Amino acid sequence: MTYNAGEYDVIVIGAGHAGCEAALAAARMGAETLLLTINLDMVAFMPCNPSIGGPAKGHVVREIDALGGEMGRNIDRTYIQMRMLNTGKGPAVHALRAQADKFLYQHIMKETIEKQERLTLRQGMAEELVVEDGVCKGVITKTGATYRGRAVVLTTGTYLRGKIIMGELMYESGPNNQQPAVKLSENLRSHGLELVRFKTGTPPRVHKDSIDFSQTTIQPGDEKPKFFSFETTEEIPNQLPCWLTYTSEKTHQIINDNLHRAPMFSGAIEGTGPRYCPSIEDKIVRFSDKPQHQIFLEPEGRNTKEYYVQGLSTSMPEDVQLQILRSIPGLEKVEMMRTGYAIEYDAVVPTQLKPSLETKIVDGLFTAGQINGTSGYEEAAGQGIMAGINAARKVQGKEAVILDRSEAYIGVLIDDLVTKGTSEPYRLLTSRAEYRLLLRHDNADLRLTPTGHEIGLISDERFARFQMKVRLVEEEMERLKTTKVKPAAEVQQLLASLGSAELNNSVDLLTLLRRPEVTLEHIHSLSPSPLELTEEMKEQVEIQVKYSGYIEKQLAQVERLRKMEKKRIPDDIVYEEIHGIASEAKQKLAKIRPISIGQASRISGVTPADISILLVYLEHYNKVVAARAQ
């Protein structure tokens, strides 16, 4: 028996990192929103590593914040360590990473959701979509509750037909022994969605008091931490360190001796695992020439003794896992609190999605997060906020918001998924972005805050502060350009101390700052700025000046490609009728149905020659359509 349990504008199924962002975005944009989750105690749960950020991933968290999302604010309120990575390299790859108090992170996110107007949080297992005439109209739960909605966002993570695997032991389960969603998986297939089987894993957790830290190397946080949210101003005192150790020769021997019991190699695992986050047994086999691998010991929170063993993801049997742990320096007497495991789950083939993350097969149905074949909390949250935005805008009769590859890592991520698909759990890397000098950690607000304000997720007050920052940075750049410095003794002395060539003539401060060894601090010692610049503003000025040549080159490339993105392809194009395009290209174009020439050009198997023919065809097609309209 079913019953009417309520009507909403947007229904979000799943309250992981994608679901939280989707639901908050939709509600904040004025849509009456329902967030449905199997277990209220698992809202924003971190089933794997207790951390947020890192290369590319940290950029995404900054972008979520610039759009008005929650992940950055939440981690800034709950971190136990903050660290900027890759500081010895250029600003394009600087990446912030935070260790989270995973329990506090969950608690604060759940509290935020509970307090949000127009957002209802409800426990229930979704088993069936309500689809009428190809349009998704709601969801039915295991208890028979029917929730009607005008748009539905699926963010089911690794719960779809989840199966946990530890050595010879296998059982149906979601992450951390939660209930799996079995019937919903079958229901999606019945509506024509193609699913694929993926696998991910997690390492064991160990008791802090059983670790010998004297045999490990301390990894402290930054003395002066930076933050993910552009709104955060206060740091959390007393950061907790992580600790570094390594696998040993004995570790490798134990793994090699037990490969016959490893599901990875026995054929027990059918799902494809993440290439960029392999299990320890996979690492030992693939990199057999390496004598050791890094292992990080990471606290899971301030009020727990549990430590996460980063780098030791495994699906080995429990007894073997304990042997492996005790073969590692510092862990000889360690007590294992939780066993590591692999988890298999169903994911949607992402080429079935539009760039808005709405499915092409069922109107009004959006998907976001690991259900789309990605790995990682940050990738999930980035998709979540975009799916929530676009579900709300669909309900409101507005155009979808689509970020392109030159304005956000989120744009790169979604375009890769919907255009190229993925044959394994997708992880965002800085190398996937063609314009990574434009997509920096420091300038996410400059790229995306105007969009966040326009769609209603950034308040007028925050936008005014943003505009003030932009104005002050521009004014300081102009001051540097118009202020000259003479080759006075003070100037020559400073340049000599920096190992920089002396001045022969007067030069503007902008030109002087372009020298690699000269910083804005040096410039200000010669010519103090009358403007009240924050550290963030100073950093922005320095990066824009020093990398201006490279940035201008990338902007010119973007402008050329933007013309391709503006050339839209009508929905009703019949690719099979276009003469001259290769058969493979026709099949790929018909399957993916790109929305622009730019997207079409990025489809694997579509050549530049195919694009040229498509452009000619579109010109003729548009003339015919225009003639008919007259």
CSV table of N, CA and C in Angstrom, one decimal, residues 54-185:
chain,number,residue,atom,x,y,z
A,54,GLY,N,42.9,18.9,-1.4
A,54,GLY,CA,44.0,18.3,-2.2
A,54,GLY,C,44.0,18.8,-3.6
A,55,PRO,N,45.0,18.3,-4.4
A,55,PRO,CA,45.1,18.8,-5.8
A,55,PRO,C,43.8,18.6,-6.6
A,56,ALA,N,43.4,19.7,-7.2
A,56,ALA,CA,42.1,19.7,-8.0
A,56,ALA,C,40.9,19.7,-7.1
A,57,LYS,N,40.9,18.7,-6.2
A,57,LYS,CA,39.7,18.6,-5.3
A,57,LYS,C,39.6,19.9,-4.4
A,58,GLY,N,40.7,20.4,-3.9
A,58,GLY,CA,40.6,21.6,-3.1
A,58,GLY,C,40.1,22.8,-3.9
A,59,HIS,N,40.4,22.8,-5.2
A,59,HIS,CA,39.9,23.9,-6.1
A,59,HIS,C,38.4,23.8,-6.2
A,60,VAL,N,37.9,22.5,-6.3
A,60,VAL,CA,36.5,22.3,-6.4
A,60,VAL,C,35.7,22.9,-5.2
A,61,VAL,N,36.3,22.6,-4.0
A,61,VAL,CA,35.7,23.1,-2.8
A,61,VAL,C,35.6,24.6,-2.8
A,62,ARG,N,36.7,25.3,-3.2
A,62,ARG,CA,36.7,26.7,-3.3
A,62,ARG,C,35.6,27.2,-4.3
A,63,GLU,N,35.4,26.5,-5.4
A,63,GLU,CA,34.4,26.8,-6.4
A,63,GLU,C,33.0,26.6,-5.9
A,64,ILE,N,32.8,25.6,-5.1
A,64,ILE,CA,31.5,25.4,-4.5
A,64,ILE,C,31.2,26.5,-3.6
A,65,ASP,N,32.2,27.0,-2.8
A,65,ASP,CA,32.0,28.1,-1.9
A,65,ASP,C,31.7,29.4,-2.7
A,66,ALA,N,32.4,29.6,-3.8
A,66,ALA,CA,32.3,30.8,-4.6
A,66,ALA,C,30.8,30.9,-5.2
A,67,LEU,N,30.3,29.7,-5.4
A,67,LEU,CA,28.9,29.6,-6.0
A,67,LEU,C,27.8,29.8,-4.9
A,68,GLY,N,28.3,29.7,-3.6
A,68,GLY,CA,27.3,29.8,-2.5
A,68,GLY,C,27.0,28.4,-1.8
A,69,GLY,N,27.8,27.4,-2.0
A,69,GLY,CA,27.6,26.1,-1.4
A,69,GLY,C,28.2,26.0,0.0
A,70,GLU,N,28.1,24.8,0.6
A,70,GLU,CA,28.3,24.7,2.0
A,70,GLU,C,29.6,24.0,2.4
A,71,MET,N,30.2,23.1,1.5
A,71,MET,CA,31.3,22.3,1.9
A,71,MET,C,32.5,23.1,2.5
A,72,GLY,N,32.9,24.2,1.9
A,72,GLY,CA,34.0,25.0,2.3
A,72,GLY,C,33.7,25.6,3.7
A,73,ARG,N,32.5,26.1,3.9
A,73,ARG,CA,32.2,26.7,5.2
A,73,ARG,C,32.2,25.6,6.3
A,74,ASN,N,31.7,24.5,5.9
A,74,ASN,CA,31.6,23.4,6.9
A,74,ASN,C,33.0,22.8,7.3
A,75,ILE,N,33.9,22.7,6.4
A,75,ILE,CA,35.2,22.1,6.8
A,75,ILE,C,36.0,23.2,7.5
A,76,ASP,N,35.8,24.5,7.2
A,76,ASP,CA,36.5,25.5,7.9
A,76,ASP,C,36.0,25.6,9.4
A,77,ARG,N,34.8,25.1,9.7
A,77,ARG,CA,34.3,25.1,11.1
A,77,ARG,C,34.7,23.8,11.8
A,78,THR,N,35.2,22.8,11.1
A,78,THR,CA,35.4,21.5,11.7
A,78,THR,C,36.7,20.8,11.5
A,79,TYR,N,37.7,21.6,10.9
A,79,TYR,CA,39.0,20.9,10.6
A,79,TYR,C,39.8,20.7,11.9
A,80,ILE,N,40.7,19.7,11.8
A,80,ILE,CA,41.6,19.5,12.9
A,80,ILE,C,43.1,19.8,12.4
A,81,GLN,N,43.2,19.9,11.1
A,81,GLN,CA,44.5,20.3,10.5
A,81,GLN,C,44.2,20.9,9.1
A,82,MET,N,45.0,22.0,8.8
A,82,MET,CA,44.9,22.7,7.5
A,82,MET,C,46.3,22.8,6.9
A,83,ARG,N,46.4,22.4,5.7
A,83,ARG,CA,47.7,22.4,5.1
A,83,ARG,C,47.7,22.8,3.6
A,84,MET,N,48.5,23.7,3.1
A,84,MET,CA,48.6,24.1,1.7
A,84,MET,C,49.6,23.2,1.1
A,85,LEU,N,49.2,22.4,0.1
A,85,LEU,CA,50.2,21.5,-0.6
A,85,LEU,C,50.8,22.2,-1.9
A,86,ASN,N,51.9,21.7,-2.3
A,86,ASN,CA,52.6,22.1,-3.5
A,86,ASN,C,53.0,23.6,-3.5
A,87,THR,N,53.4,24.1,-2.3
A,87,THR,CA,53.8,25.5,-2.2
A,87,THR,C,55.1,25.8,-2.9
A,88,GLY,N,55.9,24.8,-3.2
A,88,GLY,CA,57.1,25.0,-3.9
A,88,GLY,C,56.9,25.1,-5.4
A,89,LYS,N,55.7,24.9,-5.9
A,89,LYS,CA,55.4,25.0,-7.3
A,89,LYS,C,54.6,26.3,-7.6
A,90,GLY,N,54.1,26.4,-8.8
A,90,GLY,CA,53.4,27.6,-9.2
A,90,GLY,C,52.0,27.6,-8.6
A,91,PRO,N,51.3,28.8,-8.7
A,91,PRO,CA,50.0,29.0,-8.1
A,91,PRO,C,48.9,28.1,-8.7
A,92,ALA,N,49.1,27.6,-9.9
A,92,ALA,CA,48.1,26.8,-10.6
A,92,ALA,C,47.8,25.5,-9.8
A,93,VAL,N,48.9,25.0,-9.2
A,93,VAL,CA,48.7,23.7,-8.5
A,93,VAL,C,48.8,23.8,-7.0
A,94,HIS,N,48.8,25.0,-6.4
A,94,HIS,CA,48.6,25.1,-5.0
A,94,HIS,C,47.3,24.5,-4.6
A,95,ALA,N,47.3,23.7,-3.6
A,95,ALA,CA,46.1,23.0,-3.2
A,95,ALA,C,45.9,22.9,-1.7
A,96,LEU,N,44.8,23.3,-1.2
A,96,LEU,CA,44.5,23.3,0.2
A,96,LEU,C,43.9,21.9,0.6
A,97,ARG,N,44.4,21.4,1.7
A,97,ARG,CA,43.8,20.1,2.2
A,97,ARG,C,43.6,20.2,3.7
A,98,ALA,N,42.4,19.7,4.1
A,98,ALA,CA,42.1,19.8,5.6
A,98,ALA,C,41.8,18.4,6.1
A,99,GLN,N,42.3,18.1,7.3
A,99,GLN,CA,41.9,16.9,8.0
A,99,GLN,C,40.6,17.3,8.7
A,100,ALA,N,39.6,16.5,8.6
A,100,ALA,CA,38.3,16.8,9.2
A,100,ALA,C,38.1,16.1,10.5
A,101,ASP,N,37.4,16.7,11.5
A,101,ASP,CA,36.8,16.0,12.6
A,101,ASP,C,35.6,15.4,12.0
A,102,LYS,N,35.6,14.2,11.5
A,102,LYS,CA,34.6,13.6,10.7
A,102,LYS,C,33.2,13.6,11.4
A,103,PHE,N,33.2,13.4,12.7
A,103,PHE,CA,31.9,13.4,13.4
A,103,PHE,C,31.3,14.8,13.6
A,104,LEU,N,32.2,15.8,13.8
A,104,LEU,CA,31.8,17.1,14.0
A,104,LEU,C,31.3,17.7,12.6
A,105,TYR,N,32.0,17.3,11.5
A,105,TYR,CA,31.6,17.7,10.2
A,105,TYR,C,30.2,17.2,9.9
A,106,GLN,N,29.9,16.0,10.2
A,106,GLN,CA,28.5,15.4,10.0
A,106,GLN,C,27.5,16.2,10.8
A,107,HIS,N,27.9,16.5,12.1
A,107,HIS,CA,26.9,17.1,13.0
A,107,HIS,C,26.6,18.5,12.5
A,108,ILE,N,27.6,19.3,12.1
A,108,ILE,CA,27.4,20.7,11.7
A,108,ILE,C,26.6,20.7,10.4
A,109,MET,N,26.9,19.8,9.5
A,109,MET,CA,26.2,19.8,8.2
A,109,MET,C,24.7,19.4,8.4
A,110,LYS,N,24.5,18.5,9.3
A,110,LYS,CA,23.1,18.1,9.6
A,110,LYS,C,22.3,19.2,10.2
A,111,GLU,N,23.0,19.9,11.1
A,111,GLU,CA,22.4,21.1,11.8
A,111,GLU,C,22.0,22.2,10.8
A,112,THR,N,23.0,22.4,9.9
A,112,THR,CA,22.7,23.4,8.8
A,112,THR,C,21.5,23.1,8.0
A,113,ILE,N,21.4,21.8,7.6
A,113,ILE,CA,20.3,21.3,6.8
A,113,ILE,C,19.0,21.5,7.6
A,114,GLU,N,19.0,21.1,8.9
A,114,GLU,CA,17.8,21.1,9.7
A,114,GLU,C,17.3,22.6,9.9
A,115,LYS,N,18.2,23.5,9.9
A,115,LYS,CA,17.8,24.9,10.1
A,115,LYS,C,17.4,25.6,8.8
A,116,GLN,N,17.7,25.0,7.6
A,116,GLN,CA,17.5,25.7,6.3
A,116,GLN,C,16.0,25.8,6.0
A,117,GLU,N,15.5,27.0,5.7
A,117,GLU,CA,14.1,27.2,5.3
A,117,GLU,C,13.9,26.5,4.0
A,118,ARG,N,12.6,26.0,3.8
A,118,ARG,CA,12.2,25.3,2.6
A,118,ARG,C,12.8,24.0,2.4
A,119,LEU,N,13.5,23.5,3.4
A,119,LEU,CA,14.2,22.1,3.3
A,119,LEU,C,13.7,21.2,4.4
A,120,THR,N,13.2,20.1,3.9
A,120,THR,CA,12.7,19.0,4.8
A,120,THR,C,13.6,17.8,4.8
A,121,LEU,N,14.2,17.4,5.9
A,121,LEU,CA,15.0,16.2,6.0
A,121,LEU,C,14.2,15.1,6.5
A,122,ARG,N,14.2,14.0,5.8
A,122,ARG,CA,13.4,12.8,6.1
A,122,ARG,C,14.1,11.5,6.0
A,123,GLN,N,13.9,10.6,6.9
A,123,GLN,CA,14.5,9.2,6.7
A,123,GLN,C,13.6,8.3,6.0
A,124,GLY,N,14.1,7.6,5.0
A,124,GLY,CA,13.3,6.7,4.2
A,124,GLY,C,14.2,6.1,3.1
A,125,MET,N,13.9,4.9,2.7
A,125,MET,CA,14.6,4.3,1.5
A,125,MET,C,13.8,4.4,0.3
A,126,ALA,N,14.3,5.1,-0.7
A,126,ALA,CA,13.7,5.3,-2.0
A,126,ALA,C,13.8,3.9,-2.8
A,127,GLU,N,12.7,3.4,-3.3
A,127,GLU,CA,12.8,2.1,-4.0
A,127,GLU,C,12.3,2.2,-5.4
A,128,GLU,N,11.5,3.3,-5.7
A,128,GLU,CA,10.9,3.4,-7.0
A,128,GLU,C,10.6,4.8,-7.4
A,129,LEU,N,11.0,5.1,-8.7
A,129,LEU,CA,10.7,6.5,-9.2
A,129,LEU,C,9.3,6.5,-9.7
A,130,VAL,N,8.6,7.6,-9.6
A,130,VAL,CA,7.3,7.8,-10.2
A,130,VAL,C,7.5,8.5,-11.5
A,131,VAL,N,7.3,7.7,-12.6
A,131,VAL,CA,7.6,8.3,-14.0
A,131,VAL,C,6.3,8.2,-14.8
A,132,GLU,N,5.9,9.3,-15.2
A,132,GLU,CA,4.6,9.4,-16.0
A,132,GLU,C,4.9,10.1,-17.4
A,133,ASP,N,4.7,9.4,-18.5
A,133,ASP,CA,4.9,9.9,-19.8
A,133,ASP,C,6.4,10.4,-20.0
A,134,GLY,N,7.3,9.6,-19.4
A,134,GLY,CA,8.7,9.9,-19.6
A,134,GLY,C,9.2,11.0,-18.7
A,135,VAL,N,8.3,11.5,-17.8
A,135,VAL,CA,8.7,12.6,-16.9
A,135,VAL,C,8.7,12.1,-15.4
A,136,CYS,N,9.8,12.4,-14.7
A,136,CYS,CA,9.9,11.9,-13.3
A,136,CYS,C,9.1,12.9,-12.4
A,137,LYS,N,8.1,12.3,-11.7
A,137,LYS,CA,7.1,13.0,-10.9
A,137,LYS,C,7.3,12.8,-9.4
A,138,GLY,N,8.2,11.9,-9.0
A,138,GLY,CA,8.4,11.7,-7.6
A,138,GLY,C,9.0,10.4,-7.3
A,139,VAL,N,8.8,9.9,-6.0
A,139,VAL,CA,9.5,8.7,-5.6
A,139,VAL,C,8.6,8.0,-4.5
A,140,ILE,N,8.8,6.6,-4.5
A,140,ILE,CA,8.0,5.8,-3.5
A,140,ILE,C,9.1,5.1,-2.7
A,141,THR,N,8.9,5.2,-1.3
A,141,THR,CA,9.8,4.6,-0.4
A,141,THR,C,9.4,3.1,0.0
A,142,LYS,N,10.3,2.5,0.7
A,142,LYS,CA,10.1,1.1,1.1
A,142,LYS,C,8.8,1.0,2.0
A,143,THR,N,8.4,2.1,2.7
A,143,THR,CA,7.3,2.0,3.6
A,143,THR,C,6.0,2.4,2.9
A,144,GLY,N,6.1,2.7,1.6
A,144,GLY,CA,4.9,3.0,0.8
A,144,GLY,C,4.6,4.5,0.7
A,145,ALA,N,5.5,5.3,1.3
A,145,ALA,CA,5.3,6.8,1.2
A,145,ALA,C,5.6,7.3,-0.2
A,146,THR,N,4.6,8.0,-0.8
A,146,THR,CA,4.8,8.5,-2.2
A,146,THR,C,5.0,10.0,-2.0
A,147,TYR,N,6.2,10.5,-2.4
A,147,TYR,CA,6.5,11.9,-2.4
A,147,TYR,C,6.5,12.4,-3.9
A,148,ARG,N,5.6,13.4,-4.1
A,148,ARG,CA,5.5,13.9,-5.5
A,148,ARG,C,6.5,15.1,-5.6
A,149,GLY,N,7.1,15.2,-6.7
A,149,GLY,CA,8.0,16.3,-7.0
A,149,GLY,C,8.1,16.7,-8.4
A,150,ARG,N,8.5,17.9,-8.7
A,150,ARG,CA,8.6,18.4,-10.1
A,150,ARG,C,10.0,18.2,-10.7
A,151,ALA,N,10.9,17.8,-9.8
A,151,ALA,CA,12.3,17.4,-10.2
A,151,ALA,C,12.9,16.5,-9.2
A,152,VAL,N,13.6,15.5,-9.6
A,152,VAL,CA,14.2,14.6,-8.6
A,152,VAL,C,15.7,14.5,-8.9
A,153,VAL,N,16.5,14.6,-7.8
A,153,VAL,CA,18.0,14.5,-7.9
A,153,VAL,C,18.4,13.2,-7.2
A,154,LEU,N,19.0,12.3,-7.9
A,154,LEU,CA,19.6,11.1,-7.3
A,154,LEU,C,21.0,11.2,-6.9
A,155,THR,N,21.3,11.1,-5.7
A,155,THR,CA,22.7,11.2,-5.2
A,155,THR,C,23.0,10.0,-4.2
A,156,THR,N,22.9,8.8,-4.8
A,156,THR,CA,22.9,7.6,-4.0
A,156,THR,C,24.3,7.0,-3.7
A,157,GLY,N,25.3,7.7,-4.1
A,157,GLY,CA,26.7,7.3,-3.7
A,157,GLY,C,27.0,5.9,-4.1
A,158,THR,N,27.5,5.1,-3.2
A,158,THR,CA,27.9,3.7,-3.4
A,158,THR,C,26.8,2.7,-2.9
A,159,TYR,N,25.6,3.2,-2.7
A,159,TYR,CA,24.6,2.4,-2.1
A,159,TYR,C,23.8,1.5,-3.0
A,160,LEU,N,23.8,1.8,-4.3
A,160,LEU,CA,23.0,1.0,-5.3
A,160,LEU,C,23.6,-0.4,-5.4
A,161,ARG,N,22.8,-1.4,-5.0
A,161,ARG,CA,23.3,-2.8,-5.0
A,161,ARG,C,24.6,-3.0,-4.4
A,162,GLY,N,24.9,-2.2,-3.3
A,162,GLY,CA,26.2,-2.3,-2.7
A,162,GLY,C,26.6,-3.7,-2.1
A,163,LYS,N,27.8,-4.0,-2.3
A,163,LYS,CA,28.3,-5.3,-1.8
A,163,LYS,C,29.7,-5.1,-1.2
A,164,ILE,N,29.8,-5.5,0.1
A,164,ILE,CA,31.1,-5.4,0.8
A,164,ILE,C,31.9,-6.7,0.6
A,165,ILE,N,33.2,-6.5,0.4
A,165,ILE,CA,34.1,-7.7,0.1
A,165,ILE,C,35.3,-7.6,1.0
A,166,MET,N,35.5,-8.6,1.8
A,166,MET,CA,36.8,-8.7,2.6
A,166,MET,C,37.3,-10.2,2.4
A,167,GLY,N,38.3,-10.4,1.6
A,167,GLY,CA,38.8,-11.7,1.4
A,167,GLY,C,37.7,-12.6,0.9
A,168,GLU,N,37.4,-13.7,1.5
A,168,GLU,CA,36.4,-14.7,1.1
A,168,GLU,C,35.0,-14.2,1.5
A,169,LEU,N,34.9,-13.2,2.4
A,169,LEU,CA,33.6,-12.8,2.9
A,169,LEU,C,33.0,-11.7,2.0
A,170,MET,N,31.7,-12.0,1.6
A,170,MET,CA,31.0,-11.0,0.7
A,170,MET,C,29.6,-10.9,1.2
A,171,TYR,N,29.0,-9.7,1.3
A,171,TYR,CA,27.6,-9.6,1.7
A,171,TYR,C,27.1,-8.2,1.2
A,172,GLU,N,25.8,-8.2,1.0
A,172,GLU,CA,25.1,-7.0,0.5
A,172,GLU,C,25.1,-5.9,1.6
A,173,SER,N,25.6,-4.7,1.2
A,173,SER,CA,25.7,-3.7,2.2
A,173,SER,C,26.1,-2.4,1.5
A,174,GLY,N,25.7,-1.3,2.1
A,174,GLY,CA,26.2,0.0,1.8
A,174,GLY,C,27.5,0.3,2.5
A,175,PRO,N,28.1,1.5,2.4
A,175,PRO,CA,29.3,1.7,3.1
A,175,PRO,C,29.1,1.6,4.6
A,176,ASN,N,30.2,1.2,5.3
A,176,ASN,CA,30.2,1.2,6.8
A,176,ASN,C,29.0,0.3,7.3
A,177,ASN,N,28.7,-0.8,6.6
A,177,ASN,CA,27.6,-1.7,7.1
A,177,ASN,C,26.2,-1.1,7.1
A,178,GLN,N,26.0,-0.1,6.2
A,178,GLN,CA,24.6,0.5,6.1
A,178,GLN,C,23.8,-0.3,5.2
A,179,GLN,N,22.5,-0.1,5.2
A,179,GLN,CA,21.6,-0.9,4.2
A,179,GLN,C,21.9,-0.5,2.8
A,180,PRO,N,22.0,-1.4,1.9
A,180,PRO,CA,22.1,-1.1,0.5
A,180,PRO,C,20.8,-0.8,-0.2
A,181,ALA,N,20.8,0.0,-1.3
A,181,ALA,CA,19.6,0.2,-2.1
A,181,ALA,C,19.5,-0.7,-3.2
A,182,VAL,N,18.8,-1.8,-3.1
A,182,VAL,CA,18.7,-2.8,-4.2
A,182,VAL,C,17.6,-2.5,-5.2
A,183,LYS,N,16.4,-2.3,-4.7
A,183,LYS,CA,15.3,-2.1,-5.6
A,183,LYS,C,15.4,-0.9,-6.5
A,184,LEU,N,16.0,0.2,-6.0
A,184,LEU,CA,16.1,1.4,-6.8
A,184,LEU,C,16.9,1.2,-8.0
A,185,SER,N,18.0,0.4,-7.8
A,185,SER,CA,18.9,0.0,-8.9
A,185,SER,C,18.1,-0.7,-10.0
